[in-house]
Coordinates of C-alpha atoms in Angstrom, one line a residue:
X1 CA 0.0 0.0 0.0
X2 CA 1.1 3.2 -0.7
X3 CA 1.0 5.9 1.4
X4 CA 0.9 9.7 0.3
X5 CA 1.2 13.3 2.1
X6 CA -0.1 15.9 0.1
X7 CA 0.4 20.1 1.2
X8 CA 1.5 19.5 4.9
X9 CA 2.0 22.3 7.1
X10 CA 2.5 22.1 10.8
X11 CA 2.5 25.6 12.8
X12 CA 2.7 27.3 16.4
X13 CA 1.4 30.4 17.1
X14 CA 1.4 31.2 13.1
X15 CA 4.9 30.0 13.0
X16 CA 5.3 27.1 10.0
X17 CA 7.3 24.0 11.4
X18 CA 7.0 21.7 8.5
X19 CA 6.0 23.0 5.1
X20 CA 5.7 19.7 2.8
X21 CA 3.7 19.8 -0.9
X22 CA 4.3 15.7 -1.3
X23 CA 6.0 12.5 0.4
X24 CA 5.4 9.3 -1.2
X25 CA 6.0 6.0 1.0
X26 CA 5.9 3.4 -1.1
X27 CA 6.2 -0.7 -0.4
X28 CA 10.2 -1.8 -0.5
X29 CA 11.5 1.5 -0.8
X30 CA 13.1 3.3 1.9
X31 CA 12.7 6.9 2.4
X32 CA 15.2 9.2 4.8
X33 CA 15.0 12.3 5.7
X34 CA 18.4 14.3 7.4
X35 CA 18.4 18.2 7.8
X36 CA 19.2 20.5 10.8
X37 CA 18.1 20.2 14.3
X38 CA 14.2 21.6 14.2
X39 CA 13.8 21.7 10.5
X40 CA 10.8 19.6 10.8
X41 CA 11.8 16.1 10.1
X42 CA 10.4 14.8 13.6
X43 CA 7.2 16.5 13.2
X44 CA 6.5 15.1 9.7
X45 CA 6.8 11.7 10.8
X46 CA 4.3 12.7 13.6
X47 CA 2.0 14.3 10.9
X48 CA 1.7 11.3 9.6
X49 CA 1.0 8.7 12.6
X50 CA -1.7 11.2 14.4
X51 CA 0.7 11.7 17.3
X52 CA 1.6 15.2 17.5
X53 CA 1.1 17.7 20.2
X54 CA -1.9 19.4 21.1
X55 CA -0.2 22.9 20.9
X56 CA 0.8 22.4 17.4
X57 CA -1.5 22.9 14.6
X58 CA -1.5 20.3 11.4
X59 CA -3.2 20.9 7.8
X60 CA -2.5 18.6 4.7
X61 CA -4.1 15.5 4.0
X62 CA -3.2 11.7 4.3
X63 CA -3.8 8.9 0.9
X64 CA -3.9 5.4 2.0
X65 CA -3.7 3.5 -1.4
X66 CA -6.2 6.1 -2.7
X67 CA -7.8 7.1 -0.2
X68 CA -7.3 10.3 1.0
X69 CA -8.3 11.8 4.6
X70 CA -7.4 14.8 6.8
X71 CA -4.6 15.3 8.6
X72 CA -6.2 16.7 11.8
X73 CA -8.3 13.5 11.8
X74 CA -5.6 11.7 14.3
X75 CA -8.4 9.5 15.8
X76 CA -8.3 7.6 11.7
X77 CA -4.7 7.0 11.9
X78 CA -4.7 5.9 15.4
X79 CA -6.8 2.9 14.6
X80 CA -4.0 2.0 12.2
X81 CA -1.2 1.9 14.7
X82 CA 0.6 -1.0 15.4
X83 CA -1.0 -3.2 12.1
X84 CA -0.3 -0.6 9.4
X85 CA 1.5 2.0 10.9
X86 CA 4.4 1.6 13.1
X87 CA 6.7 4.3 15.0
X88 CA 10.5 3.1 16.2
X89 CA 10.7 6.0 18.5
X90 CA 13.5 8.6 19.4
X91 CA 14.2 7.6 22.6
X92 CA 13.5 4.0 23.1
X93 CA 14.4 4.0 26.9
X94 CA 11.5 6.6 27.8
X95 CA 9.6 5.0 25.1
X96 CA 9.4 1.7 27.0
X97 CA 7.4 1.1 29.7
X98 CA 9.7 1.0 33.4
X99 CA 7.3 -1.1 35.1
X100 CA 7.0 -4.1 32.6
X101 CA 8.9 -7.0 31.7
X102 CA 10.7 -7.0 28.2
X103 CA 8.9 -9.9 26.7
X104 CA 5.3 -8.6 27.5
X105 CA 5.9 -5.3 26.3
X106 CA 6.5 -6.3 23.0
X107 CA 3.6 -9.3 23.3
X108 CA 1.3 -6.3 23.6
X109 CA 1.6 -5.1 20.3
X110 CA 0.5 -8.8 18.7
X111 CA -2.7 -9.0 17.1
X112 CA -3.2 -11.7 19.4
X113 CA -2.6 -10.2 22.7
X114 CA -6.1 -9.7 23.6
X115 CA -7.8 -12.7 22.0
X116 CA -7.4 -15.0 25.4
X117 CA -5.4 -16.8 27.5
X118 CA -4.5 -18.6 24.1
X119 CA -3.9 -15.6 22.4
X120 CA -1.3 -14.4 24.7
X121 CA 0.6 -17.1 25.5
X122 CA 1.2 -17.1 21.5
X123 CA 2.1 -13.6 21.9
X124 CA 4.7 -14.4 24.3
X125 CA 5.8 -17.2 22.5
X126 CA 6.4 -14.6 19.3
X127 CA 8.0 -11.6 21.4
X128 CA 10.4 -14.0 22.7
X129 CA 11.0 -15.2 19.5
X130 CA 11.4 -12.1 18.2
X131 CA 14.0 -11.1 20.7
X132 CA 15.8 -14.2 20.3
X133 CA 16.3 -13.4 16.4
X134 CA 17.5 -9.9 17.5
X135 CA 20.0 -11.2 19.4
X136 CA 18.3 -10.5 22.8
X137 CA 18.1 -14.2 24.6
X138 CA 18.0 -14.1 28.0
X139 CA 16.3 -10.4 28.5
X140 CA 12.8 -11.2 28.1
X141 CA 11.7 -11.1 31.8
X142 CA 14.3 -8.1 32.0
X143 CA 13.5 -4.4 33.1
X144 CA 14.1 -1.9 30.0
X145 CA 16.2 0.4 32.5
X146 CA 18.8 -2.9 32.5
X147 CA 19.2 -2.6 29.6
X148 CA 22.1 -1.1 26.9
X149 CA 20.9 1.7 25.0
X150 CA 21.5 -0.9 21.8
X151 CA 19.4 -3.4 23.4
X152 CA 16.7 -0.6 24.3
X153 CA 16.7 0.2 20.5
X154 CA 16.7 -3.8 19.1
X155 CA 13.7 -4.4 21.9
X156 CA 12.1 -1.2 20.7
X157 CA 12.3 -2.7 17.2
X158 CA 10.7 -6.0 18.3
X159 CA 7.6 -3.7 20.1
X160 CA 7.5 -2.0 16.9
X161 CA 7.1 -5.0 14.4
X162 CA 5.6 -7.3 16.2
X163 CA 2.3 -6.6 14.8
X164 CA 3.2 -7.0 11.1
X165 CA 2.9 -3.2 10.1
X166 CA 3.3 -2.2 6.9
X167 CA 5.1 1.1 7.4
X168 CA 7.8 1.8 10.0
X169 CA 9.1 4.8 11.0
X170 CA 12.1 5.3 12.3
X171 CA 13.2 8.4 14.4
X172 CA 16.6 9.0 14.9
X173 CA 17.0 5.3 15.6
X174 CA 21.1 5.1 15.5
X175 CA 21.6 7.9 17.8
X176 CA 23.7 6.9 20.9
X177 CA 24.5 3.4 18.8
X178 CA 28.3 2.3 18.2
X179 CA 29.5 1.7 14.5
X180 CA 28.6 -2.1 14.8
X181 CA 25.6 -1.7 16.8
X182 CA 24.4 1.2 14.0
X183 CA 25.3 -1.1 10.8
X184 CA 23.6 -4.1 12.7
X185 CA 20.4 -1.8 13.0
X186 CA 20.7 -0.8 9.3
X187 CA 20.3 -4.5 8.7
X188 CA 17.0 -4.8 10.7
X189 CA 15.9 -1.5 8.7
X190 CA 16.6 -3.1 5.4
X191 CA 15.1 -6.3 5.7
X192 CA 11.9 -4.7 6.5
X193 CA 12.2 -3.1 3.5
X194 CA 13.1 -6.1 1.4
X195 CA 10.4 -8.5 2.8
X196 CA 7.8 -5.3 0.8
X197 CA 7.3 -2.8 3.4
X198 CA 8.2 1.0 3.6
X199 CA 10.1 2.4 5.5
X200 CA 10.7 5.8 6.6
X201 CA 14.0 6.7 8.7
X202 CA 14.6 10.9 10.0
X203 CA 18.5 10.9 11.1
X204 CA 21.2 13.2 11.5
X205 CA 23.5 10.3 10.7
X206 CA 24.8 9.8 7.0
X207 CA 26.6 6.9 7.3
X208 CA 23.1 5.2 8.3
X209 CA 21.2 6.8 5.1
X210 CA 24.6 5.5 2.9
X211 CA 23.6 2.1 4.6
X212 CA 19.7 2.5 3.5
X213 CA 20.3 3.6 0.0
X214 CA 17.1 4.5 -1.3
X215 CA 15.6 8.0 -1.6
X216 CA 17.0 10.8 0.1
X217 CA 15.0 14.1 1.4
X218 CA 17.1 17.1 2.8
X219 CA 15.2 19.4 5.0
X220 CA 16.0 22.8 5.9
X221 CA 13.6 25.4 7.5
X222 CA 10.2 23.5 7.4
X223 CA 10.7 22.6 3.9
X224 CA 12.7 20.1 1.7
X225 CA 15.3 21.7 -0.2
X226 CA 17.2 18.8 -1.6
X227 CA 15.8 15.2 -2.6
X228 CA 17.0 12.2 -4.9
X229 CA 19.1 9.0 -5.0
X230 CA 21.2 9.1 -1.4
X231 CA 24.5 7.8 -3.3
X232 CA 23.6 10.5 -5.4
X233 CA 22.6 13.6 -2.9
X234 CA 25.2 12.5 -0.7
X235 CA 27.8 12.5 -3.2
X236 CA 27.1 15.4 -5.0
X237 CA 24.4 17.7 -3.2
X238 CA 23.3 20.6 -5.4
X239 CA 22.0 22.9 -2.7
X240 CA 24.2 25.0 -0.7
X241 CA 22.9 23.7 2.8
X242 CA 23.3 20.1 1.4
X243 CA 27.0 21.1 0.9
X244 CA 27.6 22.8 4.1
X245 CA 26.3 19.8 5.7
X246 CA 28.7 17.3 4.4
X247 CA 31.7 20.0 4.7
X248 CA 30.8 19.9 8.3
X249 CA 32.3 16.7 9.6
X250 CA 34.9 16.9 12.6
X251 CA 37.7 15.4 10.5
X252 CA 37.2 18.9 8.7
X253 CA 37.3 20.9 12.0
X254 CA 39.7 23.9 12.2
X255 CA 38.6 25.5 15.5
X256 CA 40.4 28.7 17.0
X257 CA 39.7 26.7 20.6
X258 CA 41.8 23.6 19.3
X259 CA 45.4 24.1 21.5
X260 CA 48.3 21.3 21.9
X261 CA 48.0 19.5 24.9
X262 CA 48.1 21.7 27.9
X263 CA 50.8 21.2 30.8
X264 CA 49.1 19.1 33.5
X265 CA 52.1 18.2 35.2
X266 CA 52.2 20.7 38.0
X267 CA 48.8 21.1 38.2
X268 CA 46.3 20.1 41.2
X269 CA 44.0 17.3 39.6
X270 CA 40.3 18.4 39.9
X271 CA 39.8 15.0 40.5
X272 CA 41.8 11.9 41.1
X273 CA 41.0 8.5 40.8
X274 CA 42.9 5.0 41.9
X275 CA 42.2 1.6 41.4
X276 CA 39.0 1.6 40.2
X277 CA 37.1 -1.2 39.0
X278 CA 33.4 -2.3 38.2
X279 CA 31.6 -5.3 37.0
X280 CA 27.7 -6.0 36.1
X281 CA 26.6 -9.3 35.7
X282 CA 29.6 -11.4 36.2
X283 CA 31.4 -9.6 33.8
X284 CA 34.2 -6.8 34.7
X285 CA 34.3 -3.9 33.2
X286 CA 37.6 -2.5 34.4
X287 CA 39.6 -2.8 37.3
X288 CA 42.9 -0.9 38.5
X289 CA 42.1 1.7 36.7
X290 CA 43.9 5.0 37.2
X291 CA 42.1 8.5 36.1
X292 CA 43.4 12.3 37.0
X293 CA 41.4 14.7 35.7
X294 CA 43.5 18.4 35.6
X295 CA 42.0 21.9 34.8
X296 CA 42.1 22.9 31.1
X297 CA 42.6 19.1 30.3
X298 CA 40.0 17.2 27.6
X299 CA 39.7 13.8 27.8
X300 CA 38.0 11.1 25.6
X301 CA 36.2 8.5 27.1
X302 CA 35.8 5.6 23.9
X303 CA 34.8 2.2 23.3
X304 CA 32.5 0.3 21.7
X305 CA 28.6 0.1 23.7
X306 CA 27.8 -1.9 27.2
X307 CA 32.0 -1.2 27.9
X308 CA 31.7 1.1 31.1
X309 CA 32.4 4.6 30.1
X310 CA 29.0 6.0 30.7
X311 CA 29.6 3.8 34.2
X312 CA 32.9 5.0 34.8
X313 CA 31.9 8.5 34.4
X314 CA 29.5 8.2 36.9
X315 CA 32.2 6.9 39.1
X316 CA 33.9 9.8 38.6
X317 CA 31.1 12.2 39.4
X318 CA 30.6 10.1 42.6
X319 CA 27.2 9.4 41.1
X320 CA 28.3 5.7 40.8
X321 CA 30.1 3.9 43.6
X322 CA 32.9 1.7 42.2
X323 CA 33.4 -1.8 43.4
X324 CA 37.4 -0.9 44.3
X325 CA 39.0 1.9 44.5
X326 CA 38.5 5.7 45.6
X327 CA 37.6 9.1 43.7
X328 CA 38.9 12.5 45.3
X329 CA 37.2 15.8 44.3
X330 CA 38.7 19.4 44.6
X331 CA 37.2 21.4 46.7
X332 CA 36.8 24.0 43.8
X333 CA 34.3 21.5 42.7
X334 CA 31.3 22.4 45.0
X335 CA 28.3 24.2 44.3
X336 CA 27.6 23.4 41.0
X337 CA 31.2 23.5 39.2
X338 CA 30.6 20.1 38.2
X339 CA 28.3 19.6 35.7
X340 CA 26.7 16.6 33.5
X341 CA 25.6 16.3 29.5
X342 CA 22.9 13.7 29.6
X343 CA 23.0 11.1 26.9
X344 CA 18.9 12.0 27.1
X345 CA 18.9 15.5 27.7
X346 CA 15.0 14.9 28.5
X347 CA 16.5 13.7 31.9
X348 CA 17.7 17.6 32.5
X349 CA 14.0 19.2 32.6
X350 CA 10.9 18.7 34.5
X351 CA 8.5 17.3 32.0
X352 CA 5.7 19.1 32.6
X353 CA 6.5 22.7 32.6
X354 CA 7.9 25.3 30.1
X355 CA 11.8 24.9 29.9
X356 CA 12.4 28.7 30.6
X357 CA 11.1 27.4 34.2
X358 CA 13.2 25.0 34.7
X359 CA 16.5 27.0 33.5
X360 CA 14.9 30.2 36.2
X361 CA 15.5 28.0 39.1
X362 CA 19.0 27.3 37.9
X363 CA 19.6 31.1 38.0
X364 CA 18.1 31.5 40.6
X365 CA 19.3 28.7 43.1
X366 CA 22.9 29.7 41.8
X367 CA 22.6 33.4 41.3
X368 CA 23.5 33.4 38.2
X369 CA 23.3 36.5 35.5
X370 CA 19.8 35.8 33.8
X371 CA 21.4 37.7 30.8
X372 CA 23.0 34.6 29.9
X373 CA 20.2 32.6 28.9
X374 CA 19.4 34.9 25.7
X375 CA 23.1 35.1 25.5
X376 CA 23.8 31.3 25.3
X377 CA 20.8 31.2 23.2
X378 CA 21.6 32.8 20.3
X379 CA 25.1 31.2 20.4
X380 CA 23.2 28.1 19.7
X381 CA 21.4 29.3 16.7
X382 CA 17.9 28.7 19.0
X383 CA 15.0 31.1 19.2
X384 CA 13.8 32.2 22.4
X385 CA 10.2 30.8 22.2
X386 CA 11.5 27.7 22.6
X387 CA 11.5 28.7 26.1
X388 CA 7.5 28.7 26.0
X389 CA 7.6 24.8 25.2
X390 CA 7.3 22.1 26.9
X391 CA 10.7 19.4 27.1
X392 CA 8.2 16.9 24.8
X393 CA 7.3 19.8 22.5
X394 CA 10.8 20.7 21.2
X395 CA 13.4 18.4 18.9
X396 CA 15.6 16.1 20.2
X397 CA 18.6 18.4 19.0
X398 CA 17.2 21.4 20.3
X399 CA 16.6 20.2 23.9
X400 CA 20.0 19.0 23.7
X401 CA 21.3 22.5 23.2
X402 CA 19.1 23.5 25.9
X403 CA 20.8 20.7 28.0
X404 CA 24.3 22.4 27.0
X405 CA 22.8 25.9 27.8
X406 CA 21.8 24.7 31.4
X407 CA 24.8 23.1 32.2
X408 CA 27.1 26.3 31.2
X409 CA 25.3 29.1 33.0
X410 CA 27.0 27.8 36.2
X411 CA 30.5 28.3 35.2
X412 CA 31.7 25.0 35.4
X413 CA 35.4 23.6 36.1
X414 CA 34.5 20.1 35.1
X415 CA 31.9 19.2 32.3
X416 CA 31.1 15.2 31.8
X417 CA 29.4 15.2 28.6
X418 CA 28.4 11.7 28.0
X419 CA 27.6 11.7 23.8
X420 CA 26.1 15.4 23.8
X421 CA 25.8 15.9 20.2
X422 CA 24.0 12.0 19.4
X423 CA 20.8 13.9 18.1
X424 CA 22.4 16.9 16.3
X425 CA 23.1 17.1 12.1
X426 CA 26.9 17.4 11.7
X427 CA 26.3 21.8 10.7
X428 CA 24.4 22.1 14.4
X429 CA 27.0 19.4 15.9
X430 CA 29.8 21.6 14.8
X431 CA 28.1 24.7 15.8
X432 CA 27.0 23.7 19.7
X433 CA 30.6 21.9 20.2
X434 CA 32.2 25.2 19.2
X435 CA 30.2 27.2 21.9
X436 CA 30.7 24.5 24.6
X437 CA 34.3 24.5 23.8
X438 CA 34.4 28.3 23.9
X439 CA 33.0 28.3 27.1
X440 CA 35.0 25.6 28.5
X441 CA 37.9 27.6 27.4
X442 CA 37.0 30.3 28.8
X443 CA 36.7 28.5 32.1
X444 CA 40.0 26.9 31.7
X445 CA 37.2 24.0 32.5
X446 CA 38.2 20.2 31.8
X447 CA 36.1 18.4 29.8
X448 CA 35.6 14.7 29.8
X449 CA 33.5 13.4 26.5
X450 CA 31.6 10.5 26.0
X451 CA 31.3 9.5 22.3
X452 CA 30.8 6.2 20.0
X453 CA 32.4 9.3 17.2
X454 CA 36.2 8.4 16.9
X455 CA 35.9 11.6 14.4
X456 CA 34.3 14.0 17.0
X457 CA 37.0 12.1 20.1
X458 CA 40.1 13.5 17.3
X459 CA 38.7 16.8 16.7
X460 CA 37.9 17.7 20.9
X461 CA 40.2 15.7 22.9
X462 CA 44.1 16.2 23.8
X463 CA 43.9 12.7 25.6
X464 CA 41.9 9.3 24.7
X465 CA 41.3 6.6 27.1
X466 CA 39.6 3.5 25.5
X467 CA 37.7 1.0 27.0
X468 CA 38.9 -1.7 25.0
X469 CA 36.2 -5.0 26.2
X470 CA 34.3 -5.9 23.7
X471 CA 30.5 -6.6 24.6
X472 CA 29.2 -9.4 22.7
X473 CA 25.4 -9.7 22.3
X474 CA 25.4 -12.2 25.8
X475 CA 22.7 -14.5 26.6
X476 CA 21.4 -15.7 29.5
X477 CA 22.5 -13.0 32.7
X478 CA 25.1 -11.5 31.0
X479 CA 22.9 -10.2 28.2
X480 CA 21.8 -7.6 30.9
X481 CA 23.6 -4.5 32.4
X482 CA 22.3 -1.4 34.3
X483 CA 21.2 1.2 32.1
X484 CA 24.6 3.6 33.7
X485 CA 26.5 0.8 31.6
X486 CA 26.6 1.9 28.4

């Protein structure tokens, strides 16, 4: 079945979001869409499943093999969810329910779930079955916060599919993801597609669309400025945003705030770590391990998903108590020098009021200049109505330049940012690591960086420490690790 979007447009407050004529979605054929942070790629996909918020206004209208509906009519689309319409969600751990067992969340979405006692035993039988092909033995009577942030995604995937939809949609589905965790999820995307479905993926990462082929949309500003073959677009864009785009990887990087390695010698560690060590599950993660952490110093944390760094960062925040060892902390550090990048920047904001709320009791609390905020916020390319919103009614990206702009207004000495650019396009990437290294410049502030990007770990870091263990896709106990593990 094919499935067609005809004169979309998406506002706030008279403000267009998304500004579409026509997106075809047709069966084997996948569909991406890449752009900037908050050019509407998101809200599209949302367009289409019935799902977006209440404070945004949608016009356009909806084909379903020919026949054509509304798109304010949510309630008709709704009905489709799960058996012809399917949503792999941006953040799969939120996503997931924290109270339910693995295996039953993703029995729920079988069309057999509700027929009995029959019915959802088969269910069961299929979710587990389904986990087991996605490399997941052993988790089904897990708790999504044990899990991996790969192993959030592939039981996402499993919730997703279960009920035999025809279209999937994919939002930002690699982000977080290590190279082989990403190309193994471009397999699961392709194979939908070749067994006649369509697909439709929104990313910021171009090494996934290379993997998906097909057709490629660029959008910029609410619109699509750029669309084609993706060997084709990706290696030779036309429009000038395309270019700037691809010209913008880290590898390319020229930065005023890029120094040689700064003499730590002398210097009084911010912190200090000895002997560390940590294990999950049976398996160790590291032991004897050794960190000083000295002003001005930037320091790579790398290694492939489920290793420890996320872990032993939180170790080193004294968020995390190791198993051995001891972590020391300069005095300096108190009130609010230290400061944490969340992998989910969602994590950073109270859901459920406007974000300019939860940044006023920062200033507040801390006494910090309120002049900052607008300050940091046009740094970050970000308008200041965004303030208005809600956490849930703002991109990925942009709440993670939020996150950034919340963590800065204290004046840190020490920032962990645990993969702080995963839901950024390479031009925004570029653009919000520039200002955090400005400001941690400024600060003479070290900076400890979480990243599955050996590109971005090159361009930022004067010192790299790998966590080597490779984390094979475990069965049984093994195949489950704290969610502070990855």
């Amino acid at each position: 079945m094919t499935i067609e979007l005809l004169d979309v447009r998406v506002t706030h407050q008279g403000r267009a979001l998304v500004d579409v004529p026509q997106l075809s979605l047709e069966p084997g054929r996948a569909v991406t869409l890449v752009g900037e942070s908050g050019s509407g790629k998101s809200l599209l996909a949302h367009a289409l499943m019935g799902s977006l918020p209440s404070s945004l206004q949608v016009q356009g209208l909806v084909s379903f093999g020919g026949e054509r509906t509304p798109l304010q009519d949510a309630a008709a689309r709704r009905k489709l969810w799960g058996h012809q319409l399917a949503l792999l969600p941006q953040e799969p751990v939120l996503a997931l329910d924290p109270t339910m067992r693995v295996d039953r969340q993703v029995a729920e979405g079988h069309p057999g779930f509700l027929r009995g006692r029959r019915g959802r035993l088969a269910a069961l039988k299929e979710a587990g079955n389904r986990l087991a092909g996605l490399g997941l033995h052993g988790v089904q009577g897990a708790y999504p916060h044990t899990l991996s942030g790969g192993m959030a995604q592939r039981v996402a995937f499993a919730a997703a599919t279960i009920g035999g939809a025809e279209v999937l949609i994919a939002d930002e589905p690699s982000k977080g993801l290590d190279p082989v965790a990403r190309d193994a999820l471009a397999q699961l995307l392709s194979r939908h597609v070749e067994q006649g479905g369509s697909l439709l993926t929104i990313t910021h990462d171009l090494d996934l669309a290379r993997a998906l082929d097909g057709e490629l949309l660029v959008m910029h500003q609410a619109g699509i400025v750029e669309q084609g073959p993706a060997r084709q677009v990706l290696a030779a864009p036309t429009h000038p945003w395309t270019r700037r785009l691809l010209e913008a990887e880290p590898g390319r990087w020229d930065p005023a705030w890029r120094n040689p390695a700064p003499e730590t010698g002398a210097a009084v560690p911010l912190i200090e770590a000895r002997g560390l060590a940590k294990a999950f599950g049976g398996r160790t993660l590291f032991s004897d391990l050794d960190v000083s952490i000295s002003p001005g110093e930037r320091l790579a944390l790398t290694g492939p998903s489920g290793c420890g760094k996320t872990t032993l960062g939180g170790i080193l925040l004294r968020l995390v108590d190791p198993d051995a060892g001891e972590v020391n902390h300069h005095a300096e550090l108190a009130g609010g020098r230290l400061q944490k990048l969340y992998q989910d920047p969602a994590v950073a904001f109270p859901a459920r009021v406007p974000i300019s709320a939860g940044l006023r009791d920062v200033v507040r609390r801390h006494n910090v200049s309120p002049e900052r905020v607008p300050l940091l916020m046009d740094r970050l390319r970000l308008g200041h109505s965004l303030l208005d919103r809600r956490p849930g009614e703002v991109s990925g990206g942009e709440l993670q330049r939020l996150a950034t702009i919340r963590a800065m207004l204290l004046n840190p000495l020490v920032v962990f940012a645990d993969e702080p650019t995963s839901r950024l396009d390479l031009l925004t990437q570029q653009e919000t690591v520039n200002c955090l290294m400005e400001q941690v410049a400024e600060q003479d502030a070290a900076l400890v960086l979480v990243t599955h990007d050996v590109g971005l770990a090159a361009a930022v870091a004067d010192r790299h420490l790998s966590l080597e263990e490779a984390v094979p896709v475990a069965s049984g106990r093994d195949a489950i690790a704290p969610q502070g593990s990855r």
